[in-house]
Amino acid sequence: MTNWSVIDPKIRILIPVRVGLNSDIQLVTNLLLQSAKEHKDVLDDPAPEVFFKGYGEYGINFDLYVWLEQPDPIIRGRISSELYYSIDKLFRENEIIVPFQDFKTY
């Protein structure tokens, strides 16, 4: 058995994102990559990746994957939060709508 984390401490994190059904998927992809590339703790190698996951009931789903040198869960959480703040800012500047599910109380 090989413990790869001892050999290579890099870790990949997932940032799931949903946008409105009328969104330009190439623009969304570019903005997600921009957010990742502008973050000081996101590695260039391996490069960030965006996957178009498909259409959902409430919007279009994407996954942003980024690689970090930091396996510490607290630092990963901080970086995830910072990426979400950056994505929100870029989406607002580019009029990308983030839909929400209308939760009903029964």
PDB file of C-alpha atoms in Angstrom:
ATOM      1  CA  MET A   1       0.000   0.000   0.000  1.00  0.00           C
ATOM      2  CA  THR A   2       1.281   3.474  -0.913  1.00  0.00           C
ATOM      3  CA  ASN A   3       0.270   6.557   1.052  1.00  0.00           C
ATOM      4  CA  TRP A   4       0.268   9.155  -1.740  1.00  0.00           C
ATOM      5  CA  SER A   5      -0.346  12.047   0.677  1.00  0.00           C
ATOM      6  CA  VAL A   6       3.124  11.525   2.130  1.00  0.00           C
ATOM      7  CA  ILE A   7       4.669  11.637  -1.338  1.00  0.00           C
ATOM      8  CA  ASP A   8       2.548  14.518  -2.630  1.00  0.00           C
ATOM      9  CA  PRO A   9       0.634  16.738  -0.167  1.00  0.00           C
ATOM     10  CA  LYS A  10      -1.484  18.397  -2.899  1.00  0.00           C
ATOM     11  CA  ILE A  11      -5.222  18.096  -2.465  1.00  0.00           C
ATOM     12  CA  ARG A  12      -8.081  18.759  -4.856  1.00  0.00           C
ATOM     13  CA  ILE A  13     -11.214  20.543  -3.659  1.00  0.00           C
ATOM     14  CA  LEU A  14     -14.596  20.806  -5.319  1.00  0.00           C
ATOM     15  CA  ILE A  15     -16.626  24.003  -5.635  1.00  0.00           C
ATOM     16  CA  PRO A  16     -20.104  23.117  -6.953  1.00  0.00           C
ATOM     17  CA  VAL A  17     -21.954  26.000  -8.622  1.00  0.00           C
ATOM     18  CA  ARG A  18     -25.448  26.409 -10.067  1.00  0.00           C
ATOM     19  CA  VAL A  19     -26.441  29.229 -12.423  1.00  0.00           C
ATOM     20  CA  GLY A  20     -29.671  30.288 -14.082  1.00  0.00           C
ATOM     21  CA  LEU A  21     -30.944  28.378 -17.099  1.00  0.00           C
ATOM     22  CA  ASN A  22     -30.420  31.381 -19.408  1.00  0.00           C
ATOM     23  CA  SER A  23     -26.726  31.753 -18.517  1.00  0.00           C
ATOM     24  CA  ASP A  24     -23.972  31.761 -21.123  1.00  0.00           C
ATOM     25  CA  ILE A  25     -22.144  28.532 -20.234  1.00  0.00           C
ATOM     26  CA  GLN A  26     -18.842  29.633 -21.792  1.00  0.00           C
ATOM     27  CA  LEU A  27     -18.919  32.888 -19.810  1.00  0.00           C
ATOM     28  CA  VAL A  28     -19.664  30.957 -16.609  1.00  0.00           C
ATOM     29  CA  THR A  29     -16.771  28.590 -17.339  1.00  0.00           C
ATOM     30  CA  ASN A  30     -14.410  31.520 -17.961  1.00  0.00           C
ATOM     31  CA  LEU A  31     -15.474  33.302 -14.767  1.00  0.00           C
ATOM     32  CA  LEU A  32     -15.018  30.182 -12.650  1.00  0.00           C
ATOM     33  CA  LEU A  33     -11.523  29.665 -14.071  1.00  0.00           C
ATOM     34  CA  GLN A  34     -10.713  33.349 -13.577  1.00  0.00           C
ATOM     35  CA  SER A  35     -11.715  33.125  -9.933  1.00  0.00           C
ATOM     36  CA  ALA A  36      -9.499  30.085  -9.413  1.00  0.00           C
ATOM     37  CA  LYS A  37      -6.503  31.516 -11.281  1.00  0.00           C
ATOM     38  CA  GLU A  38      -6.651  34.779  -9.332  1.00  0.00           C
ATOM     39  CA  HIS A  39      -6.541  33.048  -5.936  1.00  0.00           C
ATOM     40  CA  LYS A  40      -3.013  33.022  -4.517  1.00  0.00           C
ATOM     41  CA  ASP A  41      -3.337  29.563  -2.940  1.00  0.00           C
ATOM     42  CA  VAL A  42      -4.731  27.729  -5.975  1.00  0.00           C
ATOM     43  CA  LEU A  43      -2.041  25.850  -7.863  1.00  0.00           C
ATOM     44  CA  ASP A  44      -1.362  26.370 -11.561  1.00  0.00           C
ATOM     45  CA  ASP A  45      -0.181  22.768 -11.881  1.00  0.00           C
ATOM     46  CA  PRO A  46      -2.387  20.813 -11.833  1.00  0.00           C
ATOM     47  CA  ALA A  47      -4.524  23.501 -13.421  1.00  0.00           C
ATOM     48  CA  PRO A  48      -8.041  24.346 -12.226  1.00  0.00           C
ATOM     49  CA  GLU A  49     -10.800  22.623 -14.210  1.00  0.00           C
ATOM     50  CA  VAL A  50     -14.477  23.321 -14.800  1.00  0.00           C
ATOM     51  CA  PHE A  51     -16.938  20.577 -15.646  1.00  0.00           C
ATOM     52  CA  PHE A  52     -20.367  21.304 -17.096  1.00  0.00           C
ATOM     53  CA  LYS A  53     -22.459  18.808 -15.115  1.00  0.00           C
ATOM     54  CA  GLY A  54     -25.740  19.351 -16.943  1.00  0.00           C
ATOM     55  CA  TYR A  55     -29.149  20.860 -16.519  1.00  0.00           C
ATOM     56  CA  GLY A  56     -30.967  20.543 -13.238  1.00  0.00           C
ATOM     57  CA  GLU A  57     -34.455  21.373 -12.106  1.00  0.00           C
ATOM     58  CA  TYR A  58     -33.369  24.805 -10.852  1.00  0.00           C
ATOM     59  CA  GLY A  59     -30.454  25.703 -13.121  1.00  0.00           C
ATOM     60  CA  ILE A  60     -27.273  24.648 -14.873  1.00  0.00           C
ATOM     61  CA  ASN A  61     -24.750  22.801 -12.726  1.00  0.00           C
ATOM     62  CA  PHE A  62     -20.968  23.158 -12.851  1.00  0.00           C
ATOM     63  CA  ASP A  63     -18.109  21.784 -10.794  1.00  0.00           C
ATOM     64  CA  LEU A  64     -14.936  23.802 -10.295  1.00  0.00           C
ATOM     65  CA  TYR A  65     -11.969  21.698  -9.199  1.00  0.00           C
ATOM     66  CA  VAL A  66      -8.847  23.360  -7.819  1.00  0.00           C
ATOM     67  CA  TRP A  67      -5.638  21.986  -6.365  1.00  0.00           C
ATOM     68  CA  LEU A  68      -3.998  23.236  -3.179  1.00  0.00           C
ATOM     69  CA  GLU A  69      -0.735  22.568  -1.380  1.00  0.00           C
ATOM     70  CA  GLN A  70      -2.578  22.725   1.929  1.00  0.00           C
ATOM     71  CA  PRO A  71      -4.223  19.545   3.191  1.00  0.00           C
ATOM     72  CA  ASP A  72      -5.302  21.279   6.454  1.00  0.00           C
ATOM     73  CA  PRO A  73      -9.148  21.186   6.552  1.00  0.00           C
ATOM     74  CA  ILE A  74      -9.440  24.623   8.173  1.00  0.00           C
ATOM     75  CA  ILE A  75      -7.331  26.219   5.454  1.00  0.00           C
ATOM     76  CA  ARG A  76      -9.258  24.314   2.754  1.00  0.00           C
ATOM     77  CA  GLY A  77     -12.480  25.720   4.202  1.00  0.00           C
ATOM     78  CA  ARG A  78     -11.099  29.259   4.167  1.00  0.00           C
ATOM     79  CA  ILE A  79      -9.967  28.905   0.559  1.00  0.00           C
ATOM     80  CA  SER A  80     -13.352  27.464  -0.489  1.00  0.00           C
ATOM     81  CA  SER A  81     -15.092  30.425   1.145  1.00  0.00           C
ATOM     82  CA  GLU A  82     -12.761  32.912  -0.550  1.00  0.00           C
ATOM     83  CA  LEU A  83     -13.429  31.278  -3.909  1.00  0.00           C
ATOM     84  CA  TYR A  84     -17.193  31.517  -3.383  1.00  0.00           C
ATOM     85  CA  TYR A  85     -16.846  35.241  -2.512  1.00  0.00           C
ATOM     86  CA  SER A  86     -14.813  35.778  -5.679  1.00  0.00           C
ATOM     87  CA  ILE A  87     -17.271  33.806  -7.834  1.00  0.00           C
ATOM     88  CA  ASP A  88     -20.208  35.763  -6.404  1.00  0.00           C
ATOM     89  CA  LYS A  89     -18.493  39.074  -7.206  1.00  0.00           C
ATOM     90  CA  LEU A  90     -17.670  38.009 -10.775  1.00  0.00           C
ATOM     91  CA  PHE A  91     -21.180  36.648 -11.348  1.00  0.00           C
ATOM     92  CA  ARG A  92     -22.758  39.899 -10.099  1.00  0.00           C
ATOM     93  CA  GLU A  93     -20.450  41.992 -12.310  1.00  0.00           C
ATOM     94  CA  ASN A  94     -21.437  39.856 -15.316  1.00  0.00           C
ATOM     95  CA  GLU A  95     -25.146  39.549 -14.463  1.00  0.00           C
ATOM     96  CA  ILE A  96     -25.000  35.783 -13.988  1.00  0.00           C
ATOM     97  CA  ILE A  97     -27.981  34.734 -11.885  1.00  0.00           C
ATOM     98  CA  VAL A  98     -27.656  32.098  -9.184  1.00  0.00           C
ATOM     99  CA  PRO A  99     -31.079  30.456  -8.817  1.00  0.00           C
ATOM    100  CA  PHE A 100     -32.411  29.156  -5.559  1.00  0.00           C
ATOM    101  CA  GLN A 101     -34.887  26.501  -4.689  1.00  0.00           C
ATOM    102  CA  ASP A 102     -38.034  27.793  -3.033  1.00  0.00           C
ATOM    103  CA  PHE A 103     -38.123  25.720   0.115  1.00  0.00           C
ATOM    104  CA  LYS A 104     -41.615  25.262   1.484  1.00  0.00           C
ATOM    105  CA  THR A 105     -42.426  24.613   5.078  1.00  0.00           C
ATOM    106  CA  TYR A 106     -44.988  21.891   5.596  1.00  0.00           C
TER     107      TYR A 106
END
